[in-house]
CSV table of C-alpha atoms (C1' of nucleotides) in Angstrom, one decimal:
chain,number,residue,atom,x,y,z
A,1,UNK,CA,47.2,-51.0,-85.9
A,2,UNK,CA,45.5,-48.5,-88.3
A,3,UNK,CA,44.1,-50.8,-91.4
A,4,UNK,CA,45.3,-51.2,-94.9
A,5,UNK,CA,41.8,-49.0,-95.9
A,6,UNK,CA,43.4,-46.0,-93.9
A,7,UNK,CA,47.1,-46.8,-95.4
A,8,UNK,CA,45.9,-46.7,-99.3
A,9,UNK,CA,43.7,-43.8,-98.0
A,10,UNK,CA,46.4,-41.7,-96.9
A,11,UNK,CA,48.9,-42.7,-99.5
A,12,UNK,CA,46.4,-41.8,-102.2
A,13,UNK,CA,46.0,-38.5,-100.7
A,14,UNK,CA,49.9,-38.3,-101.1
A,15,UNK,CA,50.0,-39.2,-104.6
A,16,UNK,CA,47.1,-36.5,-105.5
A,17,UNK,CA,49.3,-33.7,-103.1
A,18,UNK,CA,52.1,-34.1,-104.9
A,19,UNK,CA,50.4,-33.0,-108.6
A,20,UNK,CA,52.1,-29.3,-109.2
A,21,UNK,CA,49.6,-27.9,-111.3
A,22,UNK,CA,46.4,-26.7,-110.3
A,23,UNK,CA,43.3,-28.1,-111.9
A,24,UNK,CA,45.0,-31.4,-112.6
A,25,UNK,CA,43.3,-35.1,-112.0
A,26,UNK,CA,44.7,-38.2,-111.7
A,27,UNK,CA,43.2,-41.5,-112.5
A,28,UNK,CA,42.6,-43.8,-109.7
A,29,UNK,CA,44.3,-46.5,-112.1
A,30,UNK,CA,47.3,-44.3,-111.9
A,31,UNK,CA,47.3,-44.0,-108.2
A,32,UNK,CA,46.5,-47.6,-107.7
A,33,UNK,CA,50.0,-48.1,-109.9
A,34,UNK,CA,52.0,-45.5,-108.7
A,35,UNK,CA,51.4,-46.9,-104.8
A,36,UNK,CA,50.6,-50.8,-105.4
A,37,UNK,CA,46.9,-50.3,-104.1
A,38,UNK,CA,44.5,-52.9,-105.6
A,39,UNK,CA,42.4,-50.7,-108.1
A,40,UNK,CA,39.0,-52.1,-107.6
A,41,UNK,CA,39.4,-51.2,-103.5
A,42,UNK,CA,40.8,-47.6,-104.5
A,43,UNK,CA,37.9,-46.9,-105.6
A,44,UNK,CA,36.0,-47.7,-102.9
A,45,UNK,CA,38.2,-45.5,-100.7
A,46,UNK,CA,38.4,-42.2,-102.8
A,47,UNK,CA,34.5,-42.4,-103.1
A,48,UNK,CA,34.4,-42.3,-99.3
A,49,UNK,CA,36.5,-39.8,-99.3
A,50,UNK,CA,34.7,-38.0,-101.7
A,51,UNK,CA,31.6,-38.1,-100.2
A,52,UNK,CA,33.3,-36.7,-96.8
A,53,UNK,CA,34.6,-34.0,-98.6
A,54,UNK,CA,38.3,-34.6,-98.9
A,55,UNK,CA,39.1,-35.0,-102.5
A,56,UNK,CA,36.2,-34.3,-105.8
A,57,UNK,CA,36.3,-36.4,-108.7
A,58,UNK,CA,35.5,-35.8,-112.5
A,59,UNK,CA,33.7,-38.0,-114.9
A,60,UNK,CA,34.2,-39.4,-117.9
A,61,UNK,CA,36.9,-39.9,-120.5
A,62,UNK,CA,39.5,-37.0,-118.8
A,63,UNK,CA,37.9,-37.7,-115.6
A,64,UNK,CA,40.0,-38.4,-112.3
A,65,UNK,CA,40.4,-37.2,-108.5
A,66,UNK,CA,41.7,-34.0,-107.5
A,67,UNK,CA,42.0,-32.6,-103.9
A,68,UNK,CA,39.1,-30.4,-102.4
A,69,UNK,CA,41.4,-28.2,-100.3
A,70,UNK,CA,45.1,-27.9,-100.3
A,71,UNK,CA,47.0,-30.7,-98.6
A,72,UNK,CA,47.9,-28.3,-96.0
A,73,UNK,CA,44.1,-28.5,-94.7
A,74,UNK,CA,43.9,-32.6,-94.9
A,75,UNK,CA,44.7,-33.9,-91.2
A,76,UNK,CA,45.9,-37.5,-90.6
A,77,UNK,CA,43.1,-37.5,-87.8
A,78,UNK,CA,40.2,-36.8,-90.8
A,79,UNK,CA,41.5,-39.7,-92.9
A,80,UNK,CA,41.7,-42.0,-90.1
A,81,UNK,CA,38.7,-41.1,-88.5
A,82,UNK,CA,37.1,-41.5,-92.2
A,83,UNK,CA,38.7,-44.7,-93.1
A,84,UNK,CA,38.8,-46.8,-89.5
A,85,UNK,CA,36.4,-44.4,-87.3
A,86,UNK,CA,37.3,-43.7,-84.1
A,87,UNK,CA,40.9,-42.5,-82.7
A,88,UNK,CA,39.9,-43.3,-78.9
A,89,UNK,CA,41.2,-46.5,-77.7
A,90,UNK,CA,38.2,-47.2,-75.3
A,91,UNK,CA,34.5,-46.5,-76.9
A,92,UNK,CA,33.6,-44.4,-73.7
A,93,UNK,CA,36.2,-42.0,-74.4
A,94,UNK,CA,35.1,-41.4,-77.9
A,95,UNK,CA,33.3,-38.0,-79.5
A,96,UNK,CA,32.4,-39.2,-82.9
A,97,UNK,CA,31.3,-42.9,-81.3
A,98,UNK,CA,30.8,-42.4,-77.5
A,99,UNK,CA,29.3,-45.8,-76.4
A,100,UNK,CA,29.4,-46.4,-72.7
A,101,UNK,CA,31.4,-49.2,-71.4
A,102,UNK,CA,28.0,-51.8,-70.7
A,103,UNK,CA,30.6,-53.6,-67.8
A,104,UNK,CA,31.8,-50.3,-66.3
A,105,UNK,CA,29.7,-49.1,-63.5
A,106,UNK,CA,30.9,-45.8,-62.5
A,107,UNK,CA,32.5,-44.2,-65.6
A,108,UNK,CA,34.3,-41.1,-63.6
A,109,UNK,CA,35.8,-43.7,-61.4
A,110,UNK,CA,37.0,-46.2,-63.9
A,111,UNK,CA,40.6,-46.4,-63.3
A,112,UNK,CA,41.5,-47.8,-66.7
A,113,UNK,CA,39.8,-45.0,-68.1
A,114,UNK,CA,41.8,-41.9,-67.3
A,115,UNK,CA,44.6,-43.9,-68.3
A,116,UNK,CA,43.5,-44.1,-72.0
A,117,UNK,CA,42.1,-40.5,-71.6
A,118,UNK,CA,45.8,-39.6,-71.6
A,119,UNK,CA,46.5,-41.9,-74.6
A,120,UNK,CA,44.2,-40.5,-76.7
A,121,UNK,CA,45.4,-37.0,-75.6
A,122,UNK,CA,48.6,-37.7,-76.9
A,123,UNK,CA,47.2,-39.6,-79.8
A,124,UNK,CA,44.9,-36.9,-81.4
A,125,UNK,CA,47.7,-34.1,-80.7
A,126,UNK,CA,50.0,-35.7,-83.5
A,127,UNK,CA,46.9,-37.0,-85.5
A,128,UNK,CA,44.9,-33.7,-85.3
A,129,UNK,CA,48.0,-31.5,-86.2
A,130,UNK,CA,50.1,-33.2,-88.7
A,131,UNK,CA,48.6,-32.6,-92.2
A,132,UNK,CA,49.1,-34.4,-95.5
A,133,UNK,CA,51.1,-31.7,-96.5
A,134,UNK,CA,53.6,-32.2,-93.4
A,135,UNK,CA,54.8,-35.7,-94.3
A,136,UNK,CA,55.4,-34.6,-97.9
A,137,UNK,CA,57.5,-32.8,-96.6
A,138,UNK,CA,59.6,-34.4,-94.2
A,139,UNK,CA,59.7,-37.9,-96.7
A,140,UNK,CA,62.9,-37.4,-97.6
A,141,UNK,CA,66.3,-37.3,-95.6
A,142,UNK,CA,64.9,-37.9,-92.2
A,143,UNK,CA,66.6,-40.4,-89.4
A,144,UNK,CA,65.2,-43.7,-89.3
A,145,UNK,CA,62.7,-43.9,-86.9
A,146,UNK,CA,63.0,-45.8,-83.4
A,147,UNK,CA,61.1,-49.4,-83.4
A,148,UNK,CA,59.1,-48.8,-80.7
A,149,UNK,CA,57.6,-52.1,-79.6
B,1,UNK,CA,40.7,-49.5,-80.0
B,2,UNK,CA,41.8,-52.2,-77.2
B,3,UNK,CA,39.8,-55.2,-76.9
B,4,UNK,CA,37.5,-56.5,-74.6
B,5,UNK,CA,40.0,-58.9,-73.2
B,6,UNK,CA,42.7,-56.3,-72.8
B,7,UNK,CA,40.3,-54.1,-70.8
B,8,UNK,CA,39.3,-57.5,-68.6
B,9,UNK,CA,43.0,-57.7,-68.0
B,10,UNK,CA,43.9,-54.3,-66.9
B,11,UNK,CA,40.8,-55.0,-64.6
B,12,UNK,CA,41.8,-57.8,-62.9
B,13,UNK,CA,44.8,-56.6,-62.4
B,14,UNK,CA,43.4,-54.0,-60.8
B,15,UNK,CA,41.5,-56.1,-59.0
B,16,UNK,CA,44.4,-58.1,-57.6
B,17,UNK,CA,46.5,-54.9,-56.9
B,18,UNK,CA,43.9,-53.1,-54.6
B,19,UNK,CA,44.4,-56.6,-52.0
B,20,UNK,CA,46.0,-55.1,-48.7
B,21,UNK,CA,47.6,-58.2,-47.2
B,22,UNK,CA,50.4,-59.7,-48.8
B,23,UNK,CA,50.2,-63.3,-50.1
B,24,UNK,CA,46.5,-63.0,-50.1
B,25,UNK,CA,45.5,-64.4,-53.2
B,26,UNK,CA,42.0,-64.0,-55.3
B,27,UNK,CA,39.7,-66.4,-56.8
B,28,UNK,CA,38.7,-66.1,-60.3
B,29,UNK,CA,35.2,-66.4,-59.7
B,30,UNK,CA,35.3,-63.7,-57.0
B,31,UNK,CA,37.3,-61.0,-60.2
B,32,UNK,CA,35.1,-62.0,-62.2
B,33,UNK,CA,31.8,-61.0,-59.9
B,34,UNK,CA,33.4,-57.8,-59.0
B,35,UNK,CA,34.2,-56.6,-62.5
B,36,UNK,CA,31.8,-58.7,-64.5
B,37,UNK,CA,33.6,-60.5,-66.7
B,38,UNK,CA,32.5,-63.7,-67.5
B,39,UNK,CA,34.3,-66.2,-65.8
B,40,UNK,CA,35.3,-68.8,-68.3
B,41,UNK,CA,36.9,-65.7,-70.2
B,42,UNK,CA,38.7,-64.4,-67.6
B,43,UNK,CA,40.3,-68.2,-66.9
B,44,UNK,CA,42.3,-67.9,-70.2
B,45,UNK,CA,43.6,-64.1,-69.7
B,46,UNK,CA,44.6,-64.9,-66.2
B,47,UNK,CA,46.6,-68.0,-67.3
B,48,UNK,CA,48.0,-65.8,-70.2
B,49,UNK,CA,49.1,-63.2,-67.6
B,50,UNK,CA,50.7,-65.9,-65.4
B,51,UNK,CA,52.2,-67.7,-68.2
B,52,UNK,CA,54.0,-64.3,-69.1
B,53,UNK,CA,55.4,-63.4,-65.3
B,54,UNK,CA,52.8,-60.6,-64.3
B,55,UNK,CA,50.7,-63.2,-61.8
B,56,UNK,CA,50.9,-66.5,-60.1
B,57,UNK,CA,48.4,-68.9,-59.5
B,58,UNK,CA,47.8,-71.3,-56.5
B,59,UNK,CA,45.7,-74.3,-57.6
B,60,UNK,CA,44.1,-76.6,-55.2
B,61,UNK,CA,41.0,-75.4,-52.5
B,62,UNK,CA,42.2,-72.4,-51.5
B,63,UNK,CA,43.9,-71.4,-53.9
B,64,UNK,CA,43.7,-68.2,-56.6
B,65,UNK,CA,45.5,-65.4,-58.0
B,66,UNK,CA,48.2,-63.2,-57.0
B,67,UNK,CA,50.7,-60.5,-58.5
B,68,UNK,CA,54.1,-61.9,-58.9
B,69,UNK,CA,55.8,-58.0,-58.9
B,70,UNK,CA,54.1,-54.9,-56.8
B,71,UNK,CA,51.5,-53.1,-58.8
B,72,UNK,CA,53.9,-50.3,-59.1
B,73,UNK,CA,56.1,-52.0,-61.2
B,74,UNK,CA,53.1,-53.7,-63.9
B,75,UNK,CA,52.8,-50.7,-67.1
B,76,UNK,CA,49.8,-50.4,-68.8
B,77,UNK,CA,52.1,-51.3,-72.1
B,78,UNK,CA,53.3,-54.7,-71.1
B,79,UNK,CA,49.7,-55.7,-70.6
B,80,UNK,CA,48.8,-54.3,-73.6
B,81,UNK,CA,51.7,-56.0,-75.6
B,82,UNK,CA,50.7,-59.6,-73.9
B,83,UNK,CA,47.1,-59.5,-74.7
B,84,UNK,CA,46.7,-57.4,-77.8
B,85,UNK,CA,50.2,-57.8,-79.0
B,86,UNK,CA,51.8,-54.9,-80.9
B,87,UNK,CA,51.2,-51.1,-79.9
B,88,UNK,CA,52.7,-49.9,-83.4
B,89,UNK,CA,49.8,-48.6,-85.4
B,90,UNK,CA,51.9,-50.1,-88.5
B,91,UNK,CA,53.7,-53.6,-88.5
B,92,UNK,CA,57.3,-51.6,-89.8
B,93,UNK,CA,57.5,-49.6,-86.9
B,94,UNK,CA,56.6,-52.4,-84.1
B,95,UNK,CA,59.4,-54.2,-82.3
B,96,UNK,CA,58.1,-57.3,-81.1
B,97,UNK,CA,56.5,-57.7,-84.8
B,98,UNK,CA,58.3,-56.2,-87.2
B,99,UNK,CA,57.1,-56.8,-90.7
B,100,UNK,CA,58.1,-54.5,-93.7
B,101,UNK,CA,54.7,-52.9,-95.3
B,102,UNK,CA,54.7,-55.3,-98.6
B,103,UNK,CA,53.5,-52.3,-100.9
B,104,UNK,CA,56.0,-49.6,-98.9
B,105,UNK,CA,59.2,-49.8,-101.6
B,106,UNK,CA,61.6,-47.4,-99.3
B,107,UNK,CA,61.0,-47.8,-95.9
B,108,UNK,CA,62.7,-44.9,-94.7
B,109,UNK,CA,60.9,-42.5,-97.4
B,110,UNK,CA,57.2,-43.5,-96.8
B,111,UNK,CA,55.8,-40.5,-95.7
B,112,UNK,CA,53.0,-41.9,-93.0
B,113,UNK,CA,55.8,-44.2,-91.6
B,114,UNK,CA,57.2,-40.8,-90.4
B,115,UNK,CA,54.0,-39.6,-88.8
B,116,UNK,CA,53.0,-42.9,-87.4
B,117,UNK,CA,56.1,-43.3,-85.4
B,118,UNK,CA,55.7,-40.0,-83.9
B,119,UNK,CA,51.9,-41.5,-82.8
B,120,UNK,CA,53.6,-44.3,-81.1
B,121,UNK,CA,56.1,-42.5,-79.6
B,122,UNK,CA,53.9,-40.8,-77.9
B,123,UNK,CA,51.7,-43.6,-77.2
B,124,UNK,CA,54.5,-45.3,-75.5
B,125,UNK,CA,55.2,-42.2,-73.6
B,126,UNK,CA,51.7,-42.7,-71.6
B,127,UNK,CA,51.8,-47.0,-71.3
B,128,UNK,CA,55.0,-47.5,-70.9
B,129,UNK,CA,55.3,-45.3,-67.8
B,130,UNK,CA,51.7,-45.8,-66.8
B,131,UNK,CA,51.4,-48.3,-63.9
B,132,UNK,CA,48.8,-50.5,-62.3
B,133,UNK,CA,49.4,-48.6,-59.1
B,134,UNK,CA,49.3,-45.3,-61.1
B,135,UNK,CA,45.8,-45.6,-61.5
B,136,UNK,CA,44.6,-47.2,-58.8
B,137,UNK,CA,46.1,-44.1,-56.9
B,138,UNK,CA,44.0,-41.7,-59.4
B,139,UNK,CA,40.9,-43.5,-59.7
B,140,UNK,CA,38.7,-41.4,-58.0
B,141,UNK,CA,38.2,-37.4,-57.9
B,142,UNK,CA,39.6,-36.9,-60.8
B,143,UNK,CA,38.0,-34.4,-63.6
B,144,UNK,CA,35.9,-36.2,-65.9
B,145,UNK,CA,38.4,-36.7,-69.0
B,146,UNK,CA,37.6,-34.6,-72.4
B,147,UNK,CA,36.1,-37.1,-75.1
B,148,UNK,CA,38.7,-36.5,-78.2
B,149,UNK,CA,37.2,-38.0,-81.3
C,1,DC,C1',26.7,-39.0,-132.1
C,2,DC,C1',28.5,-42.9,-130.2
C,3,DA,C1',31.8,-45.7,-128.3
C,4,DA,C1',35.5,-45.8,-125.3
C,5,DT,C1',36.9,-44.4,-120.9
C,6,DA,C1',36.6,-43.4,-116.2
C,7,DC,C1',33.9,-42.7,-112.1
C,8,DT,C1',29.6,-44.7,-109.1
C,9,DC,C1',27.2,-47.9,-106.6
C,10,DT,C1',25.8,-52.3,-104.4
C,11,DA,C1',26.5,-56.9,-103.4
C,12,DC,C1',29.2,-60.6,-102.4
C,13,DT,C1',33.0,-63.5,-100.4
C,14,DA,C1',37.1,-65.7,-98.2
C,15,DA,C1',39.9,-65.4,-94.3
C,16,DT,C1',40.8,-63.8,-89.9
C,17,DT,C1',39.8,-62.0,-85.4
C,18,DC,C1',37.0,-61.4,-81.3
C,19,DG,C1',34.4,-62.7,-77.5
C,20,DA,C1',33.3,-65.9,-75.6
C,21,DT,C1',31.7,-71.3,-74.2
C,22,DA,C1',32.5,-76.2,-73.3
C,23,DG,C1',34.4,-79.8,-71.2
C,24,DA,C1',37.8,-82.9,-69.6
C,25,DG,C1',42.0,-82.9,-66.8
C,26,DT,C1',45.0,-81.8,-62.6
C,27,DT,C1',46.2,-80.2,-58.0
C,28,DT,C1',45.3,-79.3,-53.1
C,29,DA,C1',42.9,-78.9,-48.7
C,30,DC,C1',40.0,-80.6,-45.5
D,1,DG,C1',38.7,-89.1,-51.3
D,2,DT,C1',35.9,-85.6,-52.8
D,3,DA,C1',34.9,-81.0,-53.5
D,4,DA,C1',36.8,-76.8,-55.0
D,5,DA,C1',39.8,-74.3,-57.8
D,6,DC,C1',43.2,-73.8,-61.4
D,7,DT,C1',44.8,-75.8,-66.4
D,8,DC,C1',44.5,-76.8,-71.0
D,9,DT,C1',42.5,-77.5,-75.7
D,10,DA,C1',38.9,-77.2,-78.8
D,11,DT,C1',35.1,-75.1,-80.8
D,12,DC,C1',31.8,-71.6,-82.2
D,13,DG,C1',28.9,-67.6,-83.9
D,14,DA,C1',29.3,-62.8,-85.1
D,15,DA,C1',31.8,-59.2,-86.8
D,16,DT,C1',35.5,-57.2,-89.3
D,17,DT,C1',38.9,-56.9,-93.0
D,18,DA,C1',40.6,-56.9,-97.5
D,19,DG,C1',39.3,-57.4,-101.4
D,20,DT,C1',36.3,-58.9,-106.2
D,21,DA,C1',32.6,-58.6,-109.3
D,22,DG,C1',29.6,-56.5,-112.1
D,23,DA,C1',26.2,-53.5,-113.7
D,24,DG,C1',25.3,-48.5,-114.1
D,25,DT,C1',26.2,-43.4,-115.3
D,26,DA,C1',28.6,-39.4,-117.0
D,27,DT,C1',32.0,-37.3,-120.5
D,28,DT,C1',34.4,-36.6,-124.4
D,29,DG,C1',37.4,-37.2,-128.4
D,30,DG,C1',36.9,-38.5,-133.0
DNA sequence: CCAATACTCTACTAATTCGATAGAGTTTAC
DNA sequence: GTAAACTCTATCGAATTAGTAGAGTATTGG
């Protein structure tokens, strides 16, 4: 399960992908109403994703938060490696986080291992390609999707 | 990221699965010294696993653990579902737990809903067709897996 | 020029989950 | 009949999650 944080992350990012004219902020109190996001915690997240280079902000009274590069650019991988850190499923498979598995005595022979390798393959190749961009997109008019588990 | 106690499972079942004769059963003291999993811990997965059809126990002085169906037919995604329930990165697209996201107003037009189910699609792809026997077959000599994230 | 507005930053907190540990009970073999 | 091994329930400390609180800083419209 990704977390709420990486939700109201990525749904922000909508909101501020959807503005048609160039130059234009919106308020974070706007975003917080527009997607039901406590405002307070909003904040929090659009600083971190200021400060990681995905959206710039202005100050004061006609301040607000604007993308840094065009929605076509923002990957759902970025935001979630951002927001909740690491894609990998296993902390020994991870680039941003490797940590070696402290109960796992030969790592090339770990059988779980190659297993998740393959997870996380699949994983980051959705993640890694699909931009913010993409799902504005496809919102509309698609099939329900499959309940998977 | 699974948990530790997913990854102890997977283990032990890996463990149990690599016993040549049939109706040979393990003890938990003797998984737990081969993987290193502390044994107390590995009492409660064990009797999760058995309580949910993947093992059986024998109790008494020579008694221990067992697989109740060949290796070949135990996925990686059953595991995963008993011990850290739900594979769905979002509660709205899991099965087993559905729950509507209380801040998503149309379910069918959230745009990360869309994207998300793709992720677990694929997910599901990998664990639900990945075996216990699977990777017992290609634990060793494999290439060491490229780290993703 | 100043007050209102909006972003910035740090700290705190309540609730839940994770990774165990503890200990008493039950079954079986020898 | 006791020792060994599984069964069950409870508890616990640390970490994480999902927010709240509040003081500070920059802009700007009037």
């Amino acid at each position: 399960m990704i977390s709420q944080k990486a939700k109201y992350a990525l749904r922000a990012l909508v909101s501020l992908a959807r503005i048609e004219q160039p130059g234009k902020a919106l308020f974070i109190s706007d975003i917080a109403e527009e997607q039901s996001i406590p405002k307070k915690f909003l904040e929090q997240i659009l600083l971190d994703l200021k400060r990681h280079g995905i959206v710039v902000s202005k100050r004061g009274k006609s301040g607000g938060y604007l993308l840094l590069k065009p929605a076509s650019e923002i990957t759902y991988g970025e935001v979630l490696r951002i927001i909740d850190g690491p894609i990998a499923p296993l902390p020994c498979l991870s680039r941003i986080a490797y940590r070696r598995c402290d109960d796992c005595l030969d790592e090339t022979a770990c059988e779980i291992r190659q297993v998740f390798a393959r997870v996380t393959e699949a994983t980051r190749d959705v993640l890694d390609k699909t931009t913010i961009a993409d799902s504005l997109a496809s919102a509309e008019g698609l099939p329900d999707p499959a309940l998977v588990d």
